[in-house]
N, CA, C and O atoms as a printed pandas DataFrame, in Angstrom:
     atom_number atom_name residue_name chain_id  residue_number  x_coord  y_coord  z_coord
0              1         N          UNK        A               1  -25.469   68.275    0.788
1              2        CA          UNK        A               1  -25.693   66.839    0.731
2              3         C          UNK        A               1  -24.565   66.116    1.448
3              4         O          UNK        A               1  -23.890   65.127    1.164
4              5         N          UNK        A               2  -24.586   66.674    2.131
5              6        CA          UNK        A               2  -23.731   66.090    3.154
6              7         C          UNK        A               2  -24.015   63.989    3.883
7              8         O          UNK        A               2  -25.049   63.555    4.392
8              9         N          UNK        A               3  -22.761   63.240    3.646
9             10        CA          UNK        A               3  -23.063   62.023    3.544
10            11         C          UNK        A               3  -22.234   61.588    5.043
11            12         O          UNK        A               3  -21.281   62.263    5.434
12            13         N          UNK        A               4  -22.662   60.553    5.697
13            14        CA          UNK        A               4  -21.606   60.258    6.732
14            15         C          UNK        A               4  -22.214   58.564    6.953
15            16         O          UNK        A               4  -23.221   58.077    7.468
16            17         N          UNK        A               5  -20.882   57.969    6.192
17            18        CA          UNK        A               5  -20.621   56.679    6.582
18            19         C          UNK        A               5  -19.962   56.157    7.665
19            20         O          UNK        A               5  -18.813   56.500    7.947
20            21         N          UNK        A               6  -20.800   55.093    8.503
21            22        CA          UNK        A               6  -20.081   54.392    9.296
22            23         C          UNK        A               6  -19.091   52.867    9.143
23            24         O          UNK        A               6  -19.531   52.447    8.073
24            25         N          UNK        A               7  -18.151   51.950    9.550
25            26        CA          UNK        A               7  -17.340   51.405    9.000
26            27         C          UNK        A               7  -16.877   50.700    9.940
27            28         O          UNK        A               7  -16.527   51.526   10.782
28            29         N          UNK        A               8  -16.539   49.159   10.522
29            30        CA          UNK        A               8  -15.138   48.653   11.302
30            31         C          UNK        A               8  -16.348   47.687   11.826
31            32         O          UNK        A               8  -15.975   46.517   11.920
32            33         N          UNK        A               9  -17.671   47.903   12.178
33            34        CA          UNK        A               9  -18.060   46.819   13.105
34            35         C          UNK        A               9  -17.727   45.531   12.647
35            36         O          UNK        A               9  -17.216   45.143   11.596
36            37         N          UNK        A              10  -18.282   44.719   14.059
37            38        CA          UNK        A              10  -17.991   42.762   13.804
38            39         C          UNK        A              10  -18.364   42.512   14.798
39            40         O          UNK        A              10  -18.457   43.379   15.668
40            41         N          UNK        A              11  -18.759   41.030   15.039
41            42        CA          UNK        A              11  -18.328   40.073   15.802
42            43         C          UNK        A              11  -17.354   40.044   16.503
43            44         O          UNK        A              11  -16.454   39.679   15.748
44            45         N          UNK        A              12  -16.878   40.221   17.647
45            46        CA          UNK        A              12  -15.933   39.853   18.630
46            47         C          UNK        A              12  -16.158   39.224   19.993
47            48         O          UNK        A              12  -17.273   39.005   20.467
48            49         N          UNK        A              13  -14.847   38.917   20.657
49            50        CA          UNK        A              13  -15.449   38.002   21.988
50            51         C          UNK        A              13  -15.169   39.489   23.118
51            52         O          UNK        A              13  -14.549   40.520   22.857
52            53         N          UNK        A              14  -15.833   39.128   24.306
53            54        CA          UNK        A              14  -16.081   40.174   25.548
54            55         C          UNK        A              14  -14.314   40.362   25.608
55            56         O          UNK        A              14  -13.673   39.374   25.252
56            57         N          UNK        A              15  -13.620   41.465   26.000
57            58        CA          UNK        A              15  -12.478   41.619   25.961
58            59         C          UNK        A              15  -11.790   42.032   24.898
59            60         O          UNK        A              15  -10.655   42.488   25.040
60            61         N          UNK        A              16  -12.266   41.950   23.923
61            62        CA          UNK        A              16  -11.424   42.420   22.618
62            63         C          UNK        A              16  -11.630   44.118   22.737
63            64         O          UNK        A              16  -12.223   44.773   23.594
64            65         N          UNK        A              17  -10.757   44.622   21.301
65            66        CA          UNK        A              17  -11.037   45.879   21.000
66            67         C          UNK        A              17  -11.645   46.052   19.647
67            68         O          UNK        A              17  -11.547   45.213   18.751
68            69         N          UNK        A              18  -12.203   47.053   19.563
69            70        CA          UNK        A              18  -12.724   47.171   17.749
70            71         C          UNK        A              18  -12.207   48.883   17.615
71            72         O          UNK        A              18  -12.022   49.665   18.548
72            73         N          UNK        A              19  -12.062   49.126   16.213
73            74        CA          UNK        A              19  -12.521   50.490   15.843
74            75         C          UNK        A              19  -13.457   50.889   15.314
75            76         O          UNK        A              19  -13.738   50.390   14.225
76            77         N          UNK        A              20  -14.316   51.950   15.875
77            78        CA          UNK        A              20  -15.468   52.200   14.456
78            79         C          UNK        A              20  -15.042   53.557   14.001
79            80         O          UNK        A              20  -14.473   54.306   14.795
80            81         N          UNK        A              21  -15.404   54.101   12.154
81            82        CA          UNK        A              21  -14.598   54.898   11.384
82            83         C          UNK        A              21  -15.822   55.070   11.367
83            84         O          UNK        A              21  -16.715   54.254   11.596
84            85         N          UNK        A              22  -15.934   57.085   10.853
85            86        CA          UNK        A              22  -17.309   57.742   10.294
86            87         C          UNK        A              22  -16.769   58.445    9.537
87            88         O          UNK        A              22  -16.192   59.295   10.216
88            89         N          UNK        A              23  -16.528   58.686    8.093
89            90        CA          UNK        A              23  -16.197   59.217    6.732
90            91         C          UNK        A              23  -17.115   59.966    6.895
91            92         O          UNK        A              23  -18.155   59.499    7.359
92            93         N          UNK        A              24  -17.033   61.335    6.578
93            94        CA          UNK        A              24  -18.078   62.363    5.917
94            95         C          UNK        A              24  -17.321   63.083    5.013
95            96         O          UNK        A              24  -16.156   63.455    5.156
96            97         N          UNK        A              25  -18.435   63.342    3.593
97            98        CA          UNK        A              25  -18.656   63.828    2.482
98            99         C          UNK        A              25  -19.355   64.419    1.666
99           100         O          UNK        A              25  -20.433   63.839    1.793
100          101         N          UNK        A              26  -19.497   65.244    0.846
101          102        CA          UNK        A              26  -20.121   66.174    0.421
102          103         C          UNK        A              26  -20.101   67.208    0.601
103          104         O          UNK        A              26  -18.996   67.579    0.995
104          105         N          UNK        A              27  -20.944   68.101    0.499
105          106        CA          UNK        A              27  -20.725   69.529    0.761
106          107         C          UNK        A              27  -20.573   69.656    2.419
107          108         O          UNK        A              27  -21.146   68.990    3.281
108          109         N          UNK        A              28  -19.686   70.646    2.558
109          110        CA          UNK        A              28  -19.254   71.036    4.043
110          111         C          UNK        A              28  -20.080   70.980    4.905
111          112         O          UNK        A              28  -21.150   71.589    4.894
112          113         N          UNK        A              29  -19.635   70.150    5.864
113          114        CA          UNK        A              29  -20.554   70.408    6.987
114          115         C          UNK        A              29  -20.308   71.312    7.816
115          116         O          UNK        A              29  -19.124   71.650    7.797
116          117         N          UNK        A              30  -21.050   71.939    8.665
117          118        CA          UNK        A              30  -20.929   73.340    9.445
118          119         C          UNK        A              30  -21.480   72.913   11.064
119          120         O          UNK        A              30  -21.494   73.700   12.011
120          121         N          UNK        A              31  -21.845   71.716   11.099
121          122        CA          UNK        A              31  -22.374   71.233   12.563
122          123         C          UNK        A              31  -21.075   71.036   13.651
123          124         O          UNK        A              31  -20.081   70.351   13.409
124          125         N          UNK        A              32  -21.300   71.735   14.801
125          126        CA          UNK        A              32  -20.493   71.847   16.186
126          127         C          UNK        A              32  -19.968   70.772   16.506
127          128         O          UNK        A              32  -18.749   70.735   16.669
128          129         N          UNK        A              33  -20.655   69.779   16.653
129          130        CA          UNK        A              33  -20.600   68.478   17.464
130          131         C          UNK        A              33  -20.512   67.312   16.537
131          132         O          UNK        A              33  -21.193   67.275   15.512
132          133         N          UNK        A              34  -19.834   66.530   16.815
133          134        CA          UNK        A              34  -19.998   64.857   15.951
134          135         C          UNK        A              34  -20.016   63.624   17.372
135          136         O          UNK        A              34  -19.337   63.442   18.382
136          137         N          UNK        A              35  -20.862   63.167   16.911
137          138        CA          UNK        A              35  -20.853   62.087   18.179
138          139         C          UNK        A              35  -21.157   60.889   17.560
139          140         O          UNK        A              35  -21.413   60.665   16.377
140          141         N          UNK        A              36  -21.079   59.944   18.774
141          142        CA          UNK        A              36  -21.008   58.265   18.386
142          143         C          UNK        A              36  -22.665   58.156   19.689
143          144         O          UNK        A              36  -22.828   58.681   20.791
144          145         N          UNK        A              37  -23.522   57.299   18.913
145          146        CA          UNK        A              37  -24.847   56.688   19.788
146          147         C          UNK        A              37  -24.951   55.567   19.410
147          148         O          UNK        A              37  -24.672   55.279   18.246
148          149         N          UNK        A              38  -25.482   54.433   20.510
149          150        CA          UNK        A              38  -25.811   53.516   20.321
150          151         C          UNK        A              38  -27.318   52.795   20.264
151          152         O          UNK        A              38  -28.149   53.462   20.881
152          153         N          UNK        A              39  -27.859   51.556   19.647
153          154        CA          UNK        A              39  -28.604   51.483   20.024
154          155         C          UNK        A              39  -29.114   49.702   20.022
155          156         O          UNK        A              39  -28.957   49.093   18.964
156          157         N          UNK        A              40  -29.675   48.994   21.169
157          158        CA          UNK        A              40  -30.046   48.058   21.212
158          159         C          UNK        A              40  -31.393   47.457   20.538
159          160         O          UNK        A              40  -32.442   48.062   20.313
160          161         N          UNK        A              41  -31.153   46.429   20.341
161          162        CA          UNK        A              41  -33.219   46.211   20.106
162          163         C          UNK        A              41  -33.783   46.367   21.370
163          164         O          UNK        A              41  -33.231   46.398   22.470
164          165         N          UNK        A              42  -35.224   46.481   20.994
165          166        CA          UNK        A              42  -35.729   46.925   22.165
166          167         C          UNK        A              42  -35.596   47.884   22.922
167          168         O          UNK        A              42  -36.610   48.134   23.573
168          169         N          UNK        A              43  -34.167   48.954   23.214
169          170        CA          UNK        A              43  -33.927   50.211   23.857
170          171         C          UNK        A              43  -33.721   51.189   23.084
171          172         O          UNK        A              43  -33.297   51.096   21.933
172          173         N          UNK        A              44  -34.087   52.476   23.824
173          174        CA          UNK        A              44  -33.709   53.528   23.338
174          175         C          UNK        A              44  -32.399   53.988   22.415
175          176         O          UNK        A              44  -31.575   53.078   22.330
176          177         N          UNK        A              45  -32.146   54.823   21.930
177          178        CA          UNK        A              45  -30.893   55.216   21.146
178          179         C          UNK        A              45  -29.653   56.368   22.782
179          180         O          UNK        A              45  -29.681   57.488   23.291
180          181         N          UNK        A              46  -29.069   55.478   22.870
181          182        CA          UNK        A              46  -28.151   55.682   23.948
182          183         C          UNK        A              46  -26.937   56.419   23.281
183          184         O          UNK        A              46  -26.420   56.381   22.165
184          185         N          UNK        A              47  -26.672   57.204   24.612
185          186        CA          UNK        A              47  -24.990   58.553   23.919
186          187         C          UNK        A              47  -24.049   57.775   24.029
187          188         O          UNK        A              47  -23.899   57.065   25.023
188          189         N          UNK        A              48  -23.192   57.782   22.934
189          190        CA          UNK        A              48  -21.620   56.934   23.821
190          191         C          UNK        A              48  -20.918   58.282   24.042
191          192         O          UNK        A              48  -20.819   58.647   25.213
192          193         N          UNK        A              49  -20.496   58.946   23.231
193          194        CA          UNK        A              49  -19.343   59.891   22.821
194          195         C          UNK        A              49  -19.622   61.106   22.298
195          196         O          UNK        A              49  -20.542   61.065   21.482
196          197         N          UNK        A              50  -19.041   62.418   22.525
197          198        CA          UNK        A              50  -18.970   62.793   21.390
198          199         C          UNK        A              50  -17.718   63.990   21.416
199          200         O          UNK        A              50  -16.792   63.805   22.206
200          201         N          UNK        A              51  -17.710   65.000   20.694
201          202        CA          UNK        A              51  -16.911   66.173   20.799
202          203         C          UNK        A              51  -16.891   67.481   19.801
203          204         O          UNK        A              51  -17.012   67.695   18.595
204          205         N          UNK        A              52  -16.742   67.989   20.617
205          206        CA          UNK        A              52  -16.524   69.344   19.125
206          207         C          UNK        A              52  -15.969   69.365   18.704
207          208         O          UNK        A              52  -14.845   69.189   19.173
208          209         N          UNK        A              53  -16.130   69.559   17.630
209          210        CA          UNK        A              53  -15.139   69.622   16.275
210          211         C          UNK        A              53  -13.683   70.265   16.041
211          212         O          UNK        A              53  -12.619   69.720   15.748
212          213         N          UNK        A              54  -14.068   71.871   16.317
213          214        CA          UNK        A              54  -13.027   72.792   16.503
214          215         C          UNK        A              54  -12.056   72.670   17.899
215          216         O          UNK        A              54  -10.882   72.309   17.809
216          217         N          UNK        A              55  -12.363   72.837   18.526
217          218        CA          UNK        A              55  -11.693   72.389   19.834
218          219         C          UNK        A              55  -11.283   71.108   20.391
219          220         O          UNK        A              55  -10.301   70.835   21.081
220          221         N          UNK        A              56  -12.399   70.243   19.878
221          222        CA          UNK        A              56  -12.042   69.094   20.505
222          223         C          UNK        A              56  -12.015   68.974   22.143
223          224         O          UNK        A              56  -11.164   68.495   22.893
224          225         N          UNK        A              57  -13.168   69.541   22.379
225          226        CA          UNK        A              57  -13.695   69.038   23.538
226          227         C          UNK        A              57  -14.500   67.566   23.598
227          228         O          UNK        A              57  -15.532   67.238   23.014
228          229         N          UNK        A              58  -13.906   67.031   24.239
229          230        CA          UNK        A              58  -14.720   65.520   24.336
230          231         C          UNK        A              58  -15.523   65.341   25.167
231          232         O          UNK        A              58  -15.319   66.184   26.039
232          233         N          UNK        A              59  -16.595   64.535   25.505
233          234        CA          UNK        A              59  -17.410   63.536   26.303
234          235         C          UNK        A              59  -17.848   62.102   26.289
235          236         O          UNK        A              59  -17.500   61.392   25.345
236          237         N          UNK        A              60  -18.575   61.625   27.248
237          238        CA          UNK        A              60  -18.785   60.067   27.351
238          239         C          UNK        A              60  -19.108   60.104   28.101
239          240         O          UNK        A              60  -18.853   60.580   29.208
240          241         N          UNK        A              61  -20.219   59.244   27.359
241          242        CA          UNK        A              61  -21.642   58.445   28.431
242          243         C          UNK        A              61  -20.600   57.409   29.366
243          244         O          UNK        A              61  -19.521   56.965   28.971
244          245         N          UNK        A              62  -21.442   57.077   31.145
245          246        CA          UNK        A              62  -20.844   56.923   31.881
246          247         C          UNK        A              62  -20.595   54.990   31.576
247          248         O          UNK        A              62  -19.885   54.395   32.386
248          249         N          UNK        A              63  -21.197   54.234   30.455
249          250        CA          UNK        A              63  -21.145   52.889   30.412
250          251         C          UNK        A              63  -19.861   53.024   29.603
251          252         O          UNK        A              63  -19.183   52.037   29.891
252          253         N          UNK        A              64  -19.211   53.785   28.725
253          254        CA          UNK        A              64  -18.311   53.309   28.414
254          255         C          UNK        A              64  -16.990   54.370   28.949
255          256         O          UNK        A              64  -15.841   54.027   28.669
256          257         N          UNK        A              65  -17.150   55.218   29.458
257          258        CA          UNK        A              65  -16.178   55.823   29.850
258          259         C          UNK        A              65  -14.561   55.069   30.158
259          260         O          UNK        A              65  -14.576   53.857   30.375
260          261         N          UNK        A              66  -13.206   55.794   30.171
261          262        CA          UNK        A              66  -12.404   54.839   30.487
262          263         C          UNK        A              66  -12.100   53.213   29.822
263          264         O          UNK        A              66  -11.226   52.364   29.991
264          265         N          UNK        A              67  -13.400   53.333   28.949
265          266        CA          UNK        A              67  -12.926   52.007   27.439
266          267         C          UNK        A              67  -13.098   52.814   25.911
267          268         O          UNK        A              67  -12.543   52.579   24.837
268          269         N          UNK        A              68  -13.767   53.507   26.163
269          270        CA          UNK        A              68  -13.772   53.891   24.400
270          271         C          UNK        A              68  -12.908   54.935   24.403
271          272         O          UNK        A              68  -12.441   55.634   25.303
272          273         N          UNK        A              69  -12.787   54.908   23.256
273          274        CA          UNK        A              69  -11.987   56.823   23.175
274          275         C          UNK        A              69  -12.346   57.280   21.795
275          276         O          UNK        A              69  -12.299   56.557   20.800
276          277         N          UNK        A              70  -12.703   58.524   21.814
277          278        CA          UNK        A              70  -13.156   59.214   20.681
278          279         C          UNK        A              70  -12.258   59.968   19.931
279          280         O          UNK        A              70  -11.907   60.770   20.797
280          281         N          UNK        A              71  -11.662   60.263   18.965
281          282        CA          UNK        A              71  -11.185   60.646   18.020
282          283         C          UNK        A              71  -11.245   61.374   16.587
283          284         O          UNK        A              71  -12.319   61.365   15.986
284          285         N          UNK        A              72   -9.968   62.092   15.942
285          286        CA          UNK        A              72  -10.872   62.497   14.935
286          287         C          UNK        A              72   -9.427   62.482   14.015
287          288         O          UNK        A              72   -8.354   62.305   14.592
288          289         N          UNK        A              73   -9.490   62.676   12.590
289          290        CA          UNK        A              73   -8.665   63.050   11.557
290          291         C          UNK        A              73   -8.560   63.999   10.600
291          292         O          UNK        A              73   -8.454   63.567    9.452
292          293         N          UNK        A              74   -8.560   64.833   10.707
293          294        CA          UNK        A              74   -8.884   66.463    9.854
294          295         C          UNK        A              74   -8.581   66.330    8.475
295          296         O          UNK        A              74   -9.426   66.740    7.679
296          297         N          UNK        A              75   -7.657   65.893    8.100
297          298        CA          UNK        A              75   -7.338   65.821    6.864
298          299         C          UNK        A              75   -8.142   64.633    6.149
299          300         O          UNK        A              75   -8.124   64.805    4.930
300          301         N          UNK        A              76   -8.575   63.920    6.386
301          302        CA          UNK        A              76   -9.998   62.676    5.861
302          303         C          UNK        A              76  -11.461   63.248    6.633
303          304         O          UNK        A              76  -12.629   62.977    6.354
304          305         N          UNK        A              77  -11.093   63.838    7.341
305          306        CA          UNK        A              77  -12.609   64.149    7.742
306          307         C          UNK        A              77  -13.391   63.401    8.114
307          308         O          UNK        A              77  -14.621   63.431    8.075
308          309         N          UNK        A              78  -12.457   62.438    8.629
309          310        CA          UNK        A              78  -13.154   60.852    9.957
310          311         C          UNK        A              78  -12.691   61.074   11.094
311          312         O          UNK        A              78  -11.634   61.628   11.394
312          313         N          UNK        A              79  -13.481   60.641   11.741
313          314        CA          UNK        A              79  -14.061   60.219   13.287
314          315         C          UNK        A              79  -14.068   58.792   13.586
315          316         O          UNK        A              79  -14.418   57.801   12.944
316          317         N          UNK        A              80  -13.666   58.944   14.538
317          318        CA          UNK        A              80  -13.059   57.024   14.864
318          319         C          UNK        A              80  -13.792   56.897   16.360
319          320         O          UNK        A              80  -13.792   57.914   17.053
320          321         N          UNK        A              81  -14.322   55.869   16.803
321          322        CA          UNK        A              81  -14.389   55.332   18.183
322          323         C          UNK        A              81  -13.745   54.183   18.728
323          324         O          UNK        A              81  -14.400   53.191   19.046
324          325         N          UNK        A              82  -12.493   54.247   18.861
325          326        CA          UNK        A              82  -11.614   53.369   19.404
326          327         C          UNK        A              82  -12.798   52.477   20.729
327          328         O          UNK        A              82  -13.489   53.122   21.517
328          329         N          UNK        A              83  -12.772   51.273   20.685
329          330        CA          UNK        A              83  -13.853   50.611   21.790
330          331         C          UNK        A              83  -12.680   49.402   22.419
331          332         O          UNK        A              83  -12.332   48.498   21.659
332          333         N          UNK        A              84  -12.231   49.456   23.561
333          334        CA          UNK        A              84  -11.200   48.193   24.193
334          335         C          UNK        A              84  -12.319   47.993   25.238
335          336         O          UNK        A              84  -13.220   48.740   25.620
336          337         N          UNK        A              85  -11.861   46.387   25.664
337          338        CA          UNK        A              85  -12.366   45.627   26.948
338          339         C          UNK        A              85  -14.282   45.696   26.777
339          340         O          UNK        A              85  -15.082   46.007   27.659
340          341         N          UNK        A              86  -14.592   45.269   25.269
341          342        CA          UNK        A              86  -15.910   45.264   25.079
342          343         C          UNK        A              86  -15.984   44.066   26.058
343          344         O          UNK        A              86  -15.153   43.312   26.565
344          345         N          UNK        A              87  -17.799   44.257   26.129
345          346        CA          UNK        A              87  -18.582   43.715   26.947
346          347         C          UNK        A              87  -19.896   43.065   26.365
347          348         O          UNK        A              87  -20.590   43.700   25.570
348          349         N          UNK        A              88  -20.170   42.005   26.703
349          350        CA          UNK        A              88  -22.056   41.840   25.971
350          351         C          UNK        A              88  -22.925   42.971   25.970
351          352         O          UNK        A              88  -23.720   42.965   25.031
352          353         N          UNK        A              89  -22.989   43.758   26.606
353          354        CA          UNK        A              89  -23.574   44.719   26.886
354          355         C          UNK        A              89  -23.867   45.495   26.094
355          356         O          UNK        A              89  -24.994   45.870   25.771
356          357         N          UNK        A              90  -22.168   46.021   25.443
357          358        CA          UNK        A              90  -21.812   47.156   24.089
358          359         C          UNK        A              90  -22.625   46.314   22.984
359          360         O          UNK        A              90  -22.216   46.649   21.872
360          361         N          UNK        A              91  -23.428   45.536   22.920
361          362        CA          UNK        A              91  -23.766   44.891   21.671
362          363         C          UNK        A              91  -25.098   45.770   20.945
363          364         O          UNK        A              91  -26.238   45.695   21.405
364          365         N          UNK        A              92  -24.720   46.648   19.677
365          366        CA          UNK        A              92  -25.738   47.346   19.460
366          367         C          UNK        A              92  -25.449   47.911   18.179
367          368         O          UNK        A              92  -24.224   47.909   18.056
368          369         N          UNK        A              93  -25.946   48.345   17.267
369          370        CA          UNK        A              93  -25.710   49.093   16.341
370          371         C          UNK        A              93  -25.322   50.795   16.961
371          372         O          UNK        A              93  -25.915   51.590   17.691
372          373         N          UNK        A              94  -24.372   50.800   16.422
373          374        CA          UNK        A              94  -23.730   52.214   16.496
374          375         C          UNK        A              94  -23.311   53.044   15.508
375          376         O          UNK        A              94  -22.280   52.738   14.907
376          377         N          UNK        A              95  -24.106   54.381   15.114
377          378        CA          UNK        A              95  -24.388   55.520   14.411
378          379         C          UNK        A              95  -23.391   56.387   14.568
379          380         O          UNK        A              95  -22.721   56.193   15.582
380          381         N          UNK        A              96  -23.062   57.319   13.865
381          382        CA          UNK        A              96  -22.237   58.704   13.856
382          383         C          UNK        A              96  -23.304   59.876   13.600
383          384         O          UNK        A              96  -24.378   59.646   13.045
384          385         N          UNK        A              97  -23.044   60.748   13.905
385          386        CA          UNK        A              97  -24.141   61.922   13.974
386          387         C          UNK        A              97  -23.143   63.276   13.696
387          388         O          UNK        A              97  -21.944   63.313   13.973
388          389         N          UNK        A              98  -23.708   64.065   13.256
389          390        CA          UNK        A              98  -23.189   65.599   13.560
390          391         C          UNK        A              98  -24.229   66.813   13.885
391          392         O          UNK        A              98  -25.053   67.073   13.009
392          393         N          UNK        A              99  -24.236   67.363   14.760
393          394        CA          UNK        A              99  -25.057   68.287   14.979
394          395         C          UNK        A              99  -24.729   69.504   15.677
395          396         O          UNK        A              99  -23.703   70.085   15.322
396          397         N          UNK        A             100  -25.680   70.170   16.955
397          398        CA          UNK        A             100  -24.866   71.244   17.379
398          399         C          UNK        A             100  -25.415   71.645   18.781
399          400         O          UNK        A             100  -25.606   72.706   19.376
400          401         N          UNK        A             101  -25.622   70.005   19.101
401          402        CA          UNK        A             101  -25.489   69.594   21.098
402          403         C          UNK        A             101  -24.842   68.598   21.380
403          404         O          UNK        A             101  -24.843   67.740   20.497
404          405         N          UNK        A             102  -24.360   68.404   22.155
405          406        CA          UNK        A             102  -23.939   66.851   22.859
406          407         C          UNK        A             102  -24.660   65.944   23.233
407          408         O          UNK        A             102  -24.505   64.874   22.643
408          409         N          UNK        A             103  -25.773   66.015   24.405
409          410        CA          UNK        A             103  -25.920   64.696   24.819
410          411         C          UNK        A             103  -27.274   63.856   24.133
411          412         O          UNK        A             103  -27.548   62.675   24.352
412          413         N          UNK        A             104  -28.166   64.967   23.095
413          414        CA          UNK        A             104  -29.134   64.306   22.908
414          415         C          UNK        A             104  -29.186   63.940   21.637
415          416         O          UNK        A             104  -28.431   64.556   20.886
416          417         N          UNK        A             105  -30.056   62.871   21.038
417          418        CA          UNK        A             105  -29.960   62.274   19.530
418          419         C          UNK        A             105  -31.062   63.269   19.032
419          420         O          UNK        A             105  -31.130   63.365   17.806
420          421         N          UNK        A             106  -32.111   64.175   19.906
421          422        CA          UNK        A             106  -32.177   65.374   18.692
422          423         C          UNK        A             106  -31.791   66.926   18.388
423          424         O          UNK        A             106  -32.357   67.925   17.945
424          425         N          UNK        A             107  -30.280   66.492   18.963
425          426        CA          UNK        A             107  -29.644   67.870   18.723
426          427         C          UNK        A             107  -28.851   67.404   17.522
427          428         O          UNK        A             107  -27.893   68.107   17.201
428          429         N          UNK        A             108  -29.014   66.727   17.079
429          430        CA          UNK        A             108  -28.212   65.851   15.470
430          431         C          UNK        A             108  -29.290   65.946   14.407
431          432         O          UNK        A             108  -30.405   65.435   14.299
432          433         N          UNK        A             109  -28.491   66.873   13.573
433          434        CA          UNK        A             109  -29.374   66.788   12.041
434          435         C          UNK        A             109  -28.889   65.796   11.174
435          436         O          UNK        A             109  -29.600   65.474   10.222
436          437         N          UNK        A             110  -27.468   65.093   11.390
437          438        CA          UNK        A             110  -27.357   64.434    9.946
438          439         C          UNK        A             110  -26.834   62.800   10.745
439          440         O          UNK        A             110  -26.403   62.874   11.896
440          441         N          UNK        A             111  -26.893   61.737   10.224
441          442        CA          UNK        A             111  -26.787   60.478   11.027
442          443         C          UNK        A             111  -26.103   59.810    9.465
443          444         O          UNK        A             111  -26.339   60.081    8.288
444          445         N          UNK        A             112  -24.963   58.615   10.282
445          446        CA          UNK        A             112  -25.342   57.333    9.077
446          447         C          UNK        A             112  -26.120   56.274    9.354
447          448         O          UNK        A             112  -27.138   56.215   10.042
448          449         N          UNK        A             113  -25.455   55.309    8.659
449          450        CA          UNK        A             113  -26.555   54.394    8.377
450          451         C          UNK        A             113  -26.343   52.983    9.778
451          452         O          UNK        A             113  -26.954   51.951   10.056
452          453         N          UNK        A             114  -25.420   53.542   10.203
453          454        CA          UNK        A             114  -25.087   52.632   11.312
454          455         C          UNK        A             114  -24.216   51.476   11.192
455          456         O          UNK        A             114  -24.183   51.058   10.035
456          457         N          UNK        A             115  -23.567   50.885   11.937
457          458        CA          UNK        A             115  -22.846   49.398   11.837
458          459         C          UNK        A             115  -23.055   48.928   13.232
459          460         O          UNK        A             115  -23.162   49.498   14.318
460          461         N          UNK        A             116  -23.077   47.555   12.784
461          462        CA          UNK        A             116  -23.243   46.563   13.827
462          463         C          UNK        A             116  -22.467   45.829   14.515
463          464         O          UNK        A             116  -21.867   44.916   13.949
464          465         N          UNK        A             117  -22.283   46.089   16.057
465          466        CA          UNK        A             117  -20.906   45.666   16.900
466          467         C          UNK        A             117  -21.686   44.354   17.662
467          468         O          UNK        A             117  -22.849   44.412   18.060
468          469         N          UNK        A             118  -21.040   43.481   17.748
469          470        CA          UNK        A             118  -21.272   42.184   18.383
470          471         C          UNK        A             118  -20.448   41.443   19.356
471          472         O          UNK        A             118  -19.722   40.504   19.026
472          473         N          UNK        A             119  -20.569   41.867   20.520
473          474        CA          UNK        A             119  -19.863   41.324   21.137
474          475         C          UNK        A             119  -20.087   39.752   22.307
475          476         O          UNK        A             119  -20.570   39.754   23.439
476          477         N          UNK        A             120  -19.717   38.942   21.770
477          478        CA          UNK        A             120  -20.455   37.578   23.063
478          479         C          UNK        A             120  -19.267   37.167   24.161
479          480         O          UNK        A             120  -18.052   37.350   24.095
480          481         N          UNK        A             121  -19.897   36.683   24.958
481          482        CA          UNK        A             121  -19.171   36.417   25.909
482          483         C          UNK        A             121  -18.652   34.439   25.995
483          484         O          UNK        A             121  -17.924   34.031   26.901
């Protein structure tokens, strides 16, 4: 029963930075990969980030590359997406996932519940 909360969104103006936090809990998770996706109304569920766990190999989708940075904390067992020099664009609810691929939302078995980033210009 593995749980994974997301945490940090808001309102901000184009240029700011935010953090978003993903807590997971419960029984151990055993999934490869944890990633960050986004998603707009109206569009698809888009990749931002993600990485393996053990190694810490990272990736990033090419819209935010060079502004977000992905992260992790072993001892809390959170995952952070550091986001600088947002844009209207980034405006979307954004999920945490764990699974055991990178780039697609159905190589993820477990998701939260999402938070909502707002950014205006």
């Amino acid at each position: 029963q593995v749980q994974l909360v997301e945490s940090g969104g808001g309102s901000v103006q184009a240029g700011d930075s935010l953090r978003l936090s993903c807590a997971a809990s419960g029984r151990t998770l055993s999934a490869t990969t944890v990633a960050w996706f986004r998603q707009a109304p109206g569009k698809e569920r888009e990749f931002v980030s993600a990485f393996y766990w053990d190694d810490y190999t990272t990736y990033y989708g090419d819209s935010v590359e060079g502004r977000f940075t992905i992260s992790r904390d072993i001892s809390k067992n959170t995952v952070y997406l550091q986001m600088s020099d947002l844009k209207p664009e980034d405006t979307a609810v954004y999920y945490c996932a764990a699974g055991l691929g990178v780039w697609e939302a159905g190589d993820y078995a477990y998701w939260g519940q999402g938070t909502q980033v707002t950014v205006s210009s």
